[in-house]
Tab-separated table of C-alpha atoms and ligand atoms in Angstrom:
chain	number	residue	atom	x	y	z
A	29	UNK	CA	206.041	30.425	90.406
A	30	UNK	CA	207.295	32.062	93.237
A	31	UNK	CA	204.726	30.683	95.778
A	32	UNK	CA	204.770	27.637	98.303
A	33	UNK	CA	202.688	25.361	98.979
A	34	UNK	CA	202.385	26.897	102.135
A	35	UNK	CA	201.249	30.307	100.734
A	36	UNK	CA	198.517	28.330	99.042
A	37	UNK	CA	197.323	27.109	101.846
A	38	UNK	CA	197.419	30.106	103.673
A	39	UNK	CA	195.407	32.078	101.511
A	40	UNK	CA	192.421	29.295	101.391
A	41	UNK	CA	189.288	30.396	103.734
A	42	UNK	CA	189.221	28.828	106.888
A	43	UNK	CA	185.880	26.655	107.481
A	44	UNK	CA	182.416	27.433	106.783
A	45	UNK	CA	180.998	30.643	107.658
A	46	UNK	CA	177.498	29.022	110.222
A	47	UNK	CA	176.622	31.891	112.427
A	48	UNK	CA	173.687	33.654	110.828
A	49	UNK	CA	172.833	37.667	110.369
A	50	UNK	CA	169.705	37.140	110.076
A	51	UNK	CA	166.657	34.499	110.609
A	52	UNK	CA	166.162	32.816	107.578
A	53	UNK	CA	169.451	33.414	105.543
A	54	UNK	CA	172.440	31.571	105.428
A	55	UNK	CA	175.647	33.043	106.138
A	56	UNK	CA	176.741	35.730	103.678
A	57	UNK	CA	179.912	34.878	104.383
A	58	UNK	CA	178.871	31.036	103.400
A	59	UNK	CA	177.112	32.717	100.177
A	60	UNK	CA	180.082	34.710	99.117
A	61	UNK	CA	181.763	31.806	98.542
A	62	UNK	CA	179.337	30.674	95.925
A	63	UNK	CA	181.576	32.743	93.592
A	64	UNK	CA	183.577	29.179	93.444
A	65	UNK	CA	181.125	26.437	94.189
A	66	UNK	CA	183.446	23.704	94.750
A	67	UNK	CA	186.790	24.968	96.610
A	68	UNK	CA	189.242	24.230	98.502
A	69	UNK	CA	189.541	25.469	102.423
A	70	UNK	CA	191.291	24.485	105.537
A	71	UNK	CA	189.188	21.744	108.274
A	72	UNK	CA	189.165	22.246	111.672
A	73	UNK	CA	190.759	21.782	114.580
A	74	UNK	CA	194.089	22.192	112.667
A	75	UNK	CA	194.031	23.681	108.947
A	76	UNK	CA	194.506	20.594	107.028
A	77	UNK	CA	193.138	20.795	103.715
A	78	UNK	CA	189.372	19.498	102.704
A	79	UNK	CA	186.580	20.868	100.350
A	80	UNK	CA	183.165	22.961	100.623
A	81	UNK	CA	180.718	22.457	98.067
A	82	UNK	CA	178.137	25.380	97.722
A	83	UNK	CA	176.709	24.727	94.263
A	84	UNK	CA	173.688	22.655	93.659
A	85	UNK	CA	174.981	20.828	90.370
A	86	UNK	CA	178.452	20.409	92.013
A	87	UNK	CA	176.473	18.902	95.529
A	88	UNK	CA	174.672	16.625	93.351
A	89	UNK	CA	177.535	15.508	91.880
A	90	UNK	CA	179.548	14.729	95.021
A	91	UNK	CA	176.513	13.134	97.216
A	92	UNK	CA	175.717	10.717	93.811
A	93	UNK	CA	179.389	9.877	93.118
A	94	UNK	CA	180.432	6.343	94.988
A	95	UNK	CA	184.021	7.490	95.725
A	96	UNK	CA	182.750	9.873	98.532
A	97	UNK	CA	181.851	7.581	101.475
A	98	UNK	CA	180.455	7.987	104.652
A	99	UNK	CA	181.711	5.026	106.542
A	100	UNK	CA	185.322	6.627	107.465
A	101	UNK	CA	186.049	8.042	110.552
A	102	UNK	CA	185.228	12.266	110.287
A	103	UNK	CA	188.571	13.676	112.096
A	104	UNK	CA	188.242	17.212	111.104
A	105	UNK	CA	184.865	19.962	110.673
A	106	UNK	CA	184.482	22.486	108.734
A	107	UNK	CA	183.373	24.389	111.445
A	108	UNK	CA	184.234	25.339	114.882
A	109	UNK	CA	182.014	23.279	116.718
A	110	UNK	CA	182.624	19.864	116.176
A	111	UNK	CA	180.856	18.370	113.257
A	112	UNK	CA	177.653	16.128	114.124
A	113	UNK	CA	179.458	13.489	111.455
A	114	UNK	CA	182.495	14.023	113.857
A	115	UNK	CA	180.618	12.785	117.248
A	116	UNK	CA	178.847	10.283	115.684
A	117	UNK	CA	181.440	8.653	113.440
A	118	UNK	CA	183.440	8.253	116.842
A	119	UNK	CA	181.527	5.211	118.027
A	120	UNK	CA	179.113	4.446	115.162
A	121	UNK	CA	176.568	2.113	115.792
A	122	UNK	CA	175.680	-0.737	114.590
A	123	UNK	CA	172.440	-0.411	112.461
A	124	UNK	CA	173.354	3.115	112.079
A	125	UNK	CA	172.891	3.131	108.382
A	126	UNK	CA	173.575	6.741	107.590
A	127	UNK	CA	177.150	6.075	108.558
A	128	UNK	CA	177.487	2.956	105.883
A	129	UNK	CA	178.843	2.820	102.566
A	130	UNK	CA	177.245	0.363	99.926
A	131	UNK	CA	177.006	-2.857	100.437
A	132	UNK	CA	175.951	-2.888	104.162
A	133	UNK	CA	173.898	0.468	103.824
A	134	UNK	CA	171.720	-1.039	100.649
A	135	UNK	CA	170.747	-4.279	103.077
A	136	UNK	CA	170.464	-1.976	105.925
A	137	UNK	CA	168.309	0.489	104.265
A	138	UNK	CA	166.188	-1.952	102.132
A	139	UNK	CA	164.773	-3.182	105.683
A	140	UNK	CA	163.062	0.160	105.962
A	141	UNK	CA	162.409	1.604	102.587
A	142	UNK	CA	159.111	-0.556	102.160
A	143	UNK	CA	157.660	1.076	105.007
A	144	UNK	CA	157.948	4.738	103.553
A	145	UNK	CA	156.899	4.567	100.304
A	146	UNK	CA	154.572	7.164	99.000
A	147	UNK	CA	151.821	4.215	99.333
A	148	UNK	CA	152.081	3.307	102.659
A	149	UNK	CA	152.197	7.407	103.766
A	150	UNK	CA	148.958	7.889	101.831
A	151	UNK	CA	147.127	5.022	104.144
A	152	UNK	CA	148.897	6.468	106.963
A	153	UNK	CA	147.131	10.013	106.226
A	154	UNK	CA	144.434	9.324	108.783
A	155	UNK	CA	146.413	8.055	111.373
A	156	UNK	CA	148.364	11.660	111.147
A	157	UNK	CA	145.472	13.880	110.969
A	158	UNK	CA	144.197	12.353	113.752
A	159	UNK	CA	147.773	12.665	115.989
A	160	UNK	CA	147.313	16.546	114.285
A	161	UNK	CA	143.907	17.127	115.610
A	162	UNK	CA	144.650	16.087	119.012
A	163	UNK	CA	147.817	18.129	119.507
A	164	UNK	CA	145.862	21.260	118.007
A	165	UNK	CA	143.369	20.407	120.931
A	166	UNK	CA	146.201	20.985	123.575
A	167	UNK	CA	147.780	23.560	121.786
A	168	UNK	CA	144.170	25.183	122.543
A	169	UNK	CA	144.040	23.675	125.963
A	170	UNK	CA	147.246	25.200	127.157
A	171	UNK	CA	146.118	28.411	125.566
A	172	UNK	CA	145.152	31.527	124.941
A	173	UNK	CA	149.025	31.419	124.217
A	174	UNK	CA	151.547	28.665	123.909
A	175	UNK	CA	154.868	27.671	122.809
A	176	UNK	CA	153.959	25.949	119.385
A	177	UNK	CA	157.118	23.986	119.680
A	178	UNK	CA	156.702	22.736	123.040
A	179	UNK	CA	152.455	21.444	122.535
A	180	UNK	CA	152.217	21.203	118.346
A	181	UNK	CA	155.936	20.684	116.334
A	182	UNK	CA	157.837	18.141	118.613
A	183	UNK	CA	154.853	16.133	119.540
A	184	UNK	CA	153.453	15.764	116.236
A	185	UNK	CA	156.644	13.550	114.371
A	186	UNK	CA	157.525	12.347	117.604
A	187	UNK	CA	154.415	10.805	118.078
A	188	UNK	CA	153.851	9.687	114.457
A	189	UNK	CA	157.534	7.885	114.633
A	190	UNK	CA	156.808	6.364	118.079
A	191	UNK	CA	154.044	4.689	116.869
A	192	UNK	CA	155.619	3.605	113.760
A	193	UNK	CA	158.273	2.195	115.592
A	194	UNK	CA	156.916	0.946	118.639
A	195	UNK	CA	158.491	3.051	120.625
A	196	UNK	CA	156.172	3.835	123.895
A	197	UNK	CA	155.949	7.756	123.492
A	198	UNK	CA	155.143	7.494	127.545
A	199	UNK	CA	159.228	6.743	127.525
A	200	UNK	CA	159.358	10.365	125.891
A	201	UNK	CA	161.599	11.651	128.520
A	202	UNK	CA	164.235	8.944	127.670
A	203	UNK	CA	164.072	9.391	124.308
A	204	UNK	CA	163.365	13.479	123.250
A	205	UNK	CA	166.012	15.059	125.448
A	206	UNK	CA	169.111	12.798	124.393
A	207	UNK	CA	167.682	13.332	120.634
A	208	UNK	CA	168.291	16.977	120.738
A	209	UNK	CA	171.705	16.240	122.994
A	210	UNK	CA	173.352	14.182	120.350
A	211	UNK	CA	172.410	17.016	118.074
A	212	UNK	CA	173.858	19.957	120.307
A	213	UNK	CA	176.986	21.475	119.007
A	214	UNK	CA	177.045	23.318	122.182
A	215	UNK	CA	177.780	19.984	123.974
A	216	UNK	CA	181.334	18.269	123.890
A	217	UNK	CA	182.111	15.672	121.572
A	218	UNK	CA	182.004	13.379	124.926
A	219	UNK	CA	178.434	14.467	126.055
A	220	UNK	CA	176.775	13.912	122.548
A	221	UNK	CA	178.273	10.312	122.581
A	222	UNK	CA	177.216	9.717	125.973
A	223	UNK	CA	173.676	10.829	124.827
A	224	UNK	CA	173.390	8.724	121.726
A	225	UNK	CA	174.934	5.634	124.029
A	226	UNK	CA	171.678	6.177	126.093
A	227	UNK	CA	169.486	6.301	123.596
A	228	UNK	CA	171.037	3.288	121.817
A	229	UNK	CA	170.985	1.336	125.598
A	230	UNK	CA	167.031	1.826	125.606
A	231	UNK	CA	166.286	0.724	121.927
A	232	UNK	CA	168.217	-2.083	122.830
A	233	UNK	CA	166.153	-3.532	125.711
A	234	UNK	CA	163.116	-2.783	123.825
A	235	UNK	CA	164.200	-5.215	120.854
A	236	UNK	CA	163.938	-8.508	123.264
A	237	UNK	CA	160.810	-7.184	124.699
A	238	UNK	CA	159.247	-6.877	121.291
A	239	UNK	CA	160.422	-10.130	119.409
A	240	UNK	CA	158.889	-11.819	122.618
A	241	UNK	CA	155.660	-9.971	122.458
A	242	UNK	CA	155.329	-8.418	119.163
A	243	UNK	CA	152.997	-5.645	117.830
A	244	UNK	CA	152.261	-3.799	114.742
A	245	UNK	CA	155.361	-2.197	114.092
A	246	UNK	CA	158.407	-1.607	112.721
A	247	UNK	CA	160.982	-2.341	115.556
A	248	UNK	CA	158.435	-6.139	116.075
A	249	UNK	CA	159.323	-6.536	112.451
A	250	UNK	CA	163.097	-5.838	112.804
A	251	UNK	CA	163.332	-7.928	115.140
A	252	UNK	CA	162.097	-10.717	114.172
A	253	UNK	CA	163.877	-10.771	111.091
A	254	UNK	CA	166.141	-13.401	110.914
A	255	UNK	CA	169.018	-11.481	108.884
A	256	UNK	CA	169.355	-8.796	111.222
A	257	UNK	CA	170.780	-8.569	114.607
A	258	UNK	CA	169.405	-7.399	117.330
A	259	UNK	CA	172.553	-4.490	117.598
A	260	UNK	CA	171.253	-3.336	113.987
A	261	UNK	CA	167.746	-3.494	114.635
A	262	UNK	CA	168.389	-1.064	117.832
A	263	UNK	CA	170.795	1.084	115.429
A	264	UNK	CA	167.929	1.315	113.033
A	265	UNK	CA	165.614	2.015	115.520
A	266	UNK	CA	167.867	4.869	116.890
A	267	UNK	CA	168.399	6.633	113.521
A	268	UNK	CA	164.404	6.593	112.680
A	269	UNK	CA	163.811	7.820	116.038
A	270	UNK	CA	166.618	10.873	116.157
A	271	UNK	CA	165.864	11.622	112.717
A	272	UNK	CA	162.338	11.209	112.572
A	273	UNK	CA	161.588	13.920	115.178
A	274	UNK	CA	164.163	16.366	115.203
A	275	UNK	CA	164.240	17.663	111.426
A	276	UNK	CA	159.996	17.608	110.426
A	277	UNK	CA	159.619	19.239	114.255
A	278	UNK	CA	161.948	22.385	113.253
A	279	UNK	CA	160.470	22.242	109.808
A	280	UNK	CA	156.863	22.488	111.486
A	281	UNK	CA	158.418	25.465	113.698
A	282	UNK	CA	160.420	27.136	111.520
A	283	UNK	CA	158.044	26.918	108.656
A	284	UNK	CA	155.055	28.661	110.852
A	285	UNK	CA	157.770	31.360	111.775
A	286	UNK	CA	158.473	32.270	108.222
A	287	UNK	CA	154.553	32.187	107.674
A	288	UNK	CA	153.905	34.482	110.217
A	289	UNK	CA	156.549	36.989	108.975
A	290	UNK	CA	156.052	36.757	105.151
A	291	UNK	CA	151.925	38.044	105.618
A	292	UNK	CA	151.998	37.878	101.621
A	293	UNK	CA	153.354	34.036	100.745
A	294	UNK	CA	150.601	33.255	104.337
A	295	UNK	CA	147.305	34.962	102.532
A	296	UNK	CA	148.489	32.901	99.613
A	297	UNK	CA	148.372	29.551	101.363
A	298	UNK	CA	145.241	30.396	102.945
A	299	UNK	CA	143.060	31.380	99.849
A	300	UNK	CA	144.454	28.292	97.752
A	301	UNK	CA	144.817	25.141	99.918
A	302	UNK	CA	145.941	22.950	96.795
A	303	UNK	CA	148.988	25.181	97.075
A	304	UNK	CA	150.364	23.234	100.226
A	305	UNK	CA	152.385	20.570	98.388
A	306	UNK	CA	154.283	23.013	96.342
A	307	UNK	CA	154.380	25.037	99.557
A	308	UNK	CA	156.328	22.822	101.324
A	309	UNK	CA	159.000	22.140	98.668
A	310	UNK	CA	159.698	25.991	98.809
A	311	UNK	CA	159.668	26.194	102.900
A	312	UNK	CA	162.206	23.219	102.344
A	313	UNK	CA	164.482	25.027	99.943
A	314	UNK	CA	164.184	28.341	101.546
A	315	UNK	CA	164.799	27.219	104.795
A	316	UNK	CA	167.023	23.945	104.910
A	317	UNK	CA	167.003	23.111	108.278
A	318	UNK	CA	169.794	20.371	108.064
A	319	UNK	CA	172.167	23.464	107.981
A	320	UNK	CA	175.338	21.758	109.322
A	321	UNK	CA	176.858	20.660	106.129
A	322	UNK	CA	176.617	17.012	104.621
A	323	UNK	CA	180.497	15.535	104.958
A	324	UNK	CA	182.139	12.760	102.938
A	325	UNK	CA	185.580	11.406	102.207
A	326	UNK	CA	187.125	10.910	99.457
A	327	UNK	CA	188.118	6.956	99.055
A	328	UNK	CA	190.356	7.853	95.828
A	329	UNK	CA	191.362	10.659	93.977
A	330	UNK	CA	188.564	12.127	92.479
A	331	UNK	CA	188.436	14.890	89.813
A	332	UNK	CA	185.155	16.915	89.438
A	333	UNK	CA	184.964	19.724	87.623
A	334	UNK	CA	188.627	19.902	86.619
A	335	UNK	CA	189.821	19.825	90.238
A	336	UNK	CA	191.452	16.814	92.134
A	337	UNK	CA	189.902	15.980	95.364
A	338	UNK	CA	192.542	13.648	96.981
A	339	UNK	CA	192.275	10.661	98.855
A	340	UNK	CA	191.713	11.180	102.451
A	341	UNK	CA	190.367	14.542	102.041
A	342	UNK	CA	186.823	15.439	103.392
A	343	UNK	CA	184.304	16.897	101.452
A	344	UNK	CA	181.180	19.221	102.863
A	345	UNK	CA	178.534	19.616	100.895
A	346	UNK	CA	176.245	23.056	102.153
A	347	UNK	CA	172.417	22.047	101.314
A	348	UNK	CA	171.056	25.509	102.780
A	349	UNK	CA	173.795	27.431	100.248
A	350	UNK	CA	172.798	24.937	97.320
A	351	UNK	CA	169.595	25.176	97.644
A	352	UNK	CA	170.006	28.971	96.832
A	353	UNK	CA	172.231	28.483	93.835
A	354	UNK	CA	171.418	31.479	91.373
A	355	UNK	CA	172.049	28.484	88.199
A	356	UNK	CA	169.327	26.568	89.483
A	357	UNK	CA	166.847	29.010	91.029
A	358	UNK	CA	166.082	32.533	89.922
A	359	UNK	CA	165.951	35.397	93.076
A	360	UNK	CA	167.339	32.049	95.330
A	361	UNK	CA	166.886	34.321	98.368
A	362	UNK	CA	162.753	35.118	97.979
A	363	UNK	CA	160.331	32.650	99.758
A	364	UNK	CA	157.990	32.597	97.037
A	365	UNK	CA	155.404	30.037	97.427
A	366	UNK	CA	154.209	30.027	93.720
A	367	UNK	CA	157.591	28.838	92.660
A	368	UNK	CA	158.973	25.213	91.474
A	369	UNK	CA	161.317	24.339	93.828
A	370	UNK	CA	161.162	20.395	92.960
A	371	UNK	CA	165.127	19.375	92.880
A	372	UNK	CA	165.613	20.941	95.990
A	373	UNK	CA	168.748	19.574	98.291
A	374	UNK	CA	166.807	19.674	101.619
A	375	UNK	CA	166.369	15.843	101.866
A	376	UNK	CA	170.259	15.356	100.435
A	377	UNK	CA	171.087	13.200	97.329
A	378	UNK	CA	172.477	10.152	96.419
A	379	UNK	CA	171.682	6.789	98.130
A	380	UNK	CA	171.745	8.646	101.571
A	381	UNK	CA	168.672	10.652	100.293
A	382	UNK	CA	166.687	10.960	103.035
A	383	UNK	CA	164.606	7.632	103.831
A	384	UNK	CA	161.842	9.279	105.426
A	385	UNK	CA	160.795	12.471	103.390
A	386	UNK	CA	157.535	11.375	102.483
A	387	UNK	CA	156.161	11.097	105.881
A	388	UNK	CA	157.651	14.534	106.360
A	389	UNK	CA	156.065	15.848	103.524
A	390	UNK	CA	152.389	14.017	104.708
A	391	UNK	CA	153.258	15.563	108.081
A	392	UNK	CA	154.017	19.042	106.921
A	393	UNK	CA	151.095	19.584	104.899
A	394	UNK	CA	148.799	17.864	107.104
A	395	UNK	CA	150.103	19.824	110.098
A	396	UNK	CA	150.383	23.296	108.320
A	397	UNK	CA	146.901	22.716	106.692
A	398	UNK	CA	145.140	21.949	109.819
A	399	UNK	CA	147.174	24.408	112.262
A	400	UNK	CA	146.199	27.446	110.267
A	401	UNK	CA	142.746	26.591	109.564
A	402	UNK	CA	142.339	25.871	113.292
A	403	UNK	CA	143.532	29.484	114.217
A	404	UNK	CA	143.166	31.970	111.351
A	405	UNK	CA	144.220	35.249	113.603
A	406	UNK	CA	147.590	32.506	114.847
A	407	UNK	CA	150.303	35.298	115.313
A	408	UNK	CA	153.855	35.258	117.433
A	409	UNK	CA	153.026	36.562	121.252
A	410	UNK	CA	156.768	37.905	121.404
A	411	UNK	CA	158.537	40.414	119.066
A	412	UNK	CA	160.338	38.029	116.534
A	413	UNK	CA	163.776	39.466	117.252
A	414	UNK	CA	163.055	37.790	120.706
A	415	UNK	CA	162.681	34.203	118.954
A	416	UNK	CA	165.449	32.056	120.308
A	417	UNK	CA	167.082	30.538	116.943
A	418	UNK	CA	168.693	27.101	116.780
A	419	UNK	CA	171.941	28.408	115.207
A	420	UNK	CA	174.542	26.254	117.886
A	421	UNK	CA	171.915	22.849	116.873
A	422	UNK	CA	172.906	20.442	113.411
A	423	UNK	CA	169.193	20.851	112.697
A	424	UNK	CA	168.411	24.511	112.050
A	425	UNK	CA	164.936	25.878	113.693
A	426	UNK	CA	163.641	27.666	116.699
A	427	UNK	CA	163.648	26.749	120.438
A	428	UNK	CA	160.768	27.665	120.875
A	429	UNK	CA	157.905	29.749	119.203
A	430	UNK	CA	155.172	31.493	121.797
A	431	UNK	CA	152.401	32.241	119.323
A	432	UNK	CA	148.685	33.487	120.512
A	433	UNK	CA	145.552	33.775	118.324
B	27	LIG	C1	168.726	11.191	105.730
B	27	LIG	C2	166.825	15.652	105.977
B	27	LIG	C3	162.747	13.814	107.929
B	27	LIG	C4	164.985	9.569	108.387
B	27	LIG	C5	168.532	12.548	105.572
B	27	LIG	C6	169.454	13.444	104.910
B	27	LIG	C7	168.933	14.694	105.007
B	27	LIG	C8	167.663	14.597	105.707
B	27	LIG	C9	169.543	15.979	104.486
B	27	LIG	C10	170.758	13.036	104.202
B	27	LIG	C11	171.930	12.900	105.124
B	27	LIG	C12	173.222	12.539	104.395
B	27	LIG	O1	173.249	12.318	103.183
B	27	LIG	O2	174.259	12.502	105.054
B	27	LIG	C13	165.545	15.532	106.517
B	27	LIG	C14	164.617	16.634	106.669
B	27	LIG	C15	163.467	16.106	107.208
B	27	LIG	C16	163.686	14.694	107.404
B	27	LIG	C17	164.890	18.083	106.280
B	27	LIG	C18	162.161	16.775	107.577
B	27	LIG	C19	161.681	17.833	107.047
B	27	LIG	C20	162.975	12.506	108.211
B	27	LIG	C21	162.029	11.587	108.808
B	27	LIG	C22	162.682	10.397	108.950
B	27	LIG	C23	164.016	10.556	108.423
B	27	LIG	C24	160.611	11.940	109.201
B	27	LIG	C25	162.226	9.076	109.495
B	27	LIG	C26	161.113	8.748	109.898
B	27	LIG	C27	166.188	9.662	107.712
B	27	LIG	C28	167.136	8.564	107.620
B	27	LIG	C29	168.219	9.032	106.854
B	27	LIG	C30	167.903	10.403	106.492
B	27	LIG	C31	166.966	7.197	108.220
B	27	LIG	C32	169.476	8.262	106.453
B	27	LIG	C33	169.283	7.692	105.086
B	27	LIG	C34	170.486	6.898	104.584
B	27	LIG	O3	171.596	7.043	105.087
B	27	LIG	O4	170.280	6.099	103.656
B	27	LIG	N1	167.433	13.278	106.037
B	27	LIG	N2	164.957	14.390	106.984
B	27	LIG	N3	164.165	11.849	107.985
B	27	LIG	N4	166.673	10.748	107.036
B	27	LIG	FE1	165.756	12.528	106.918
């Protein structure tokens, strides 16, 4: 009684507090409004009303509920910068399976799936340590002090997907620099496109080349499979590639920069080696580097929790704020290494669940296990404050790390 609409709508928040206070913490402006996990709040550029979901039940909910789809054209962000669901959604392409509802994601995603199973990763263990070993040698080589990002966290994945892809990691310089453009808020909308357009372009010559003289890998496969085009075998190629580097690489970064300044949760790791898998769940939760909000709309009304999420309307769902929910874990904001963090949101939910998080996993622990025991005095070379954090980049982490030992 006695209010508009209008008033309503005034008084919601406006977007979804991103720039950080501090290193490892989300927003507390983003964690304040935890006090109502699943509310309303005005999009940008231009206040229309969508959702932000900062619960961990309520995020489950959403991402596992079939009347929030992905393949809809994002028009609004809850932040400033536009949304990395905004660029991409502008010229999706084909292949692109993150961007596909059920049924075309299932047959997109069910050409991949066999190669990451838990399995297959365990056979590939070798291969990794091996990739590990030699980029610990050059991290050495360009010592006594380095950038760990620059000769250890990008090369790592980015080798490891090249060559389970088929990608020629000589083309790096094609490939690694429009990966982390399409993934710069900091760029236009128009610059990201043009980026991903690139990067699309070269999968797509390498498709014919492969099909006519085809090796052991996954892009050889896709293309010579007769149900898929060559379009969606490039599009495929170009979300395993963009993915597959970008997110385990700031993991790998970020992870040994929360090491280095939690001494306690370090000396643990290092006197108990069979702690690393549980280790990595809890640098995962703690430090959710796919920080820019996971977006859907709604395709009919939907009521959760006793509130009506309309047609039309986009939802966000905050990993990095679920993933410290007080309901699911007790003192959320603690790296504790000792904890269970299994159910974690790092990897998402629901049929989008990330494809490739158990070669992440087998690359975390393989690459954490081996960097540390390689240098046991490893230490930053810079004060931390100095650190140059990835807070403007969809994938949270740091641009660069100079560590010595
Ligand atoms: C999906 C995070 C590593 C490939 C996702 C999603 C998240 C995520 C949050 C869900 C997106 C959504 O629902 O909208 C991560 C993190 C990683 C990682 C934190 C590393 C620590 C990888 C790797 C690969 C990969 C190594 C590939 C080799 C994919 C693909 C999807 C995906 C293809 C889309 C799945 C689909 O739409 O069905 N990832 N990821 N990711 N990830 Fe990862």
């Amino acid at each position: 009684e006695g209010t508009t609409r209008d008033d309503a709508a005034e008084a919601l928040p406006y977007g979804m507090p991103y720039q950080r206070e501090t290193r490892y913490d989300p927003p507390t402006g983003l964690m304040d409004l935890q006090s109502k996990p699943l509310r309303p709040i005005r999009y940008y550029p231009d206040g229309t009303e969508g959702w932000l979901v900062t619960g961990h039940a309520e995020g489950r909910k959403v991402l596992a509920d079939p009347r929030f789809a992905t393949g809809e054209r994002f028009t609004h962000s809850p932040t400033e910068l536009p949304h990395v669901f905004v660029s991409i959604s502008e010229q999706v392409p084909p292949g692109f399976f993150l961007f596909f509802d059920p049924p075309e994601h299932t047959r997109l995603r069910r050409k991949v799936t066999g190669v990451f199973t838990v399995k297959r990763m365990k056979d590939l263990e070798p291969r990794i340590a091996d990739i590990v070993d030699a980029q610990i040698e050059a991290l050495r080589a360009a010592g006594p002090g380095a950038d760990l990002v620059r000769e250890f966290a990008l090369p790592v994945p980015s080798l490891v997907i090249c060559e389970m892809l088929g990608v020629p990691y000589d083309d790096r310089a094609a490939f690694q620099a429009n990966s982390a453009n399409m993934l710069d808020l900091s760029l236009s909308v128009e610059d990201r496109n043009k980026a991903m357009a690139e990067l699309f372009g070269y999968l797509m010559q390498l498709v014919p080349a492969k099909r006519a003289d085809p090796g052991d890998d996954m892009l050889s496969v896709l293309a010579a499979d007769p149900e898929i085009h060559d379009v969606e075998a490039a599009g495929i190629g170009l979300i395993l590639l963009v993915a597959g580097h970008e997110t385990t690489a700031n993991m790998l970064a970020l992870g040994t920069f929360a090491l280095l300044e939690h001494p306690d949760q370090m000396a643990k790791l290092r006197d108990a080696p069979k702690l690393m898998p549980a280790a990595v769940e809890e640098l995962l939760r703690y430090l959710t580097v796919a920080h820019n909000g996971i977006m859907r709309i709604a395709k009919e009304d939907a009521e959760i929790d006793g509130q009506l999420i309309k047609a039309g309307q986009h939802v966000t769902v905050v990993l990095q704020a679920a993933n410290r929910d007080p309901h699911k874990y007790e003192r959320p904001g603690e790296l504790d290494l000792d904890r269970d963090a299994q159910g974690h949101m790092a990897f998402g939910h629901g049929v989008h669940q990330c494809v490739g998080q158990q070669l992440a996993r087998v690359e975390m622990r393989i690459g954490f296990a081996k960097l540390f025991e390689a240098f046991p005095d490893l230490r930053l070379a810079v004060p931390s404050e100095e650190i140059p954090m990835r807070s403007d980049m969809a994938v949270y982490g740091v641009h660069t790390l100079p560590v010595e030992w």
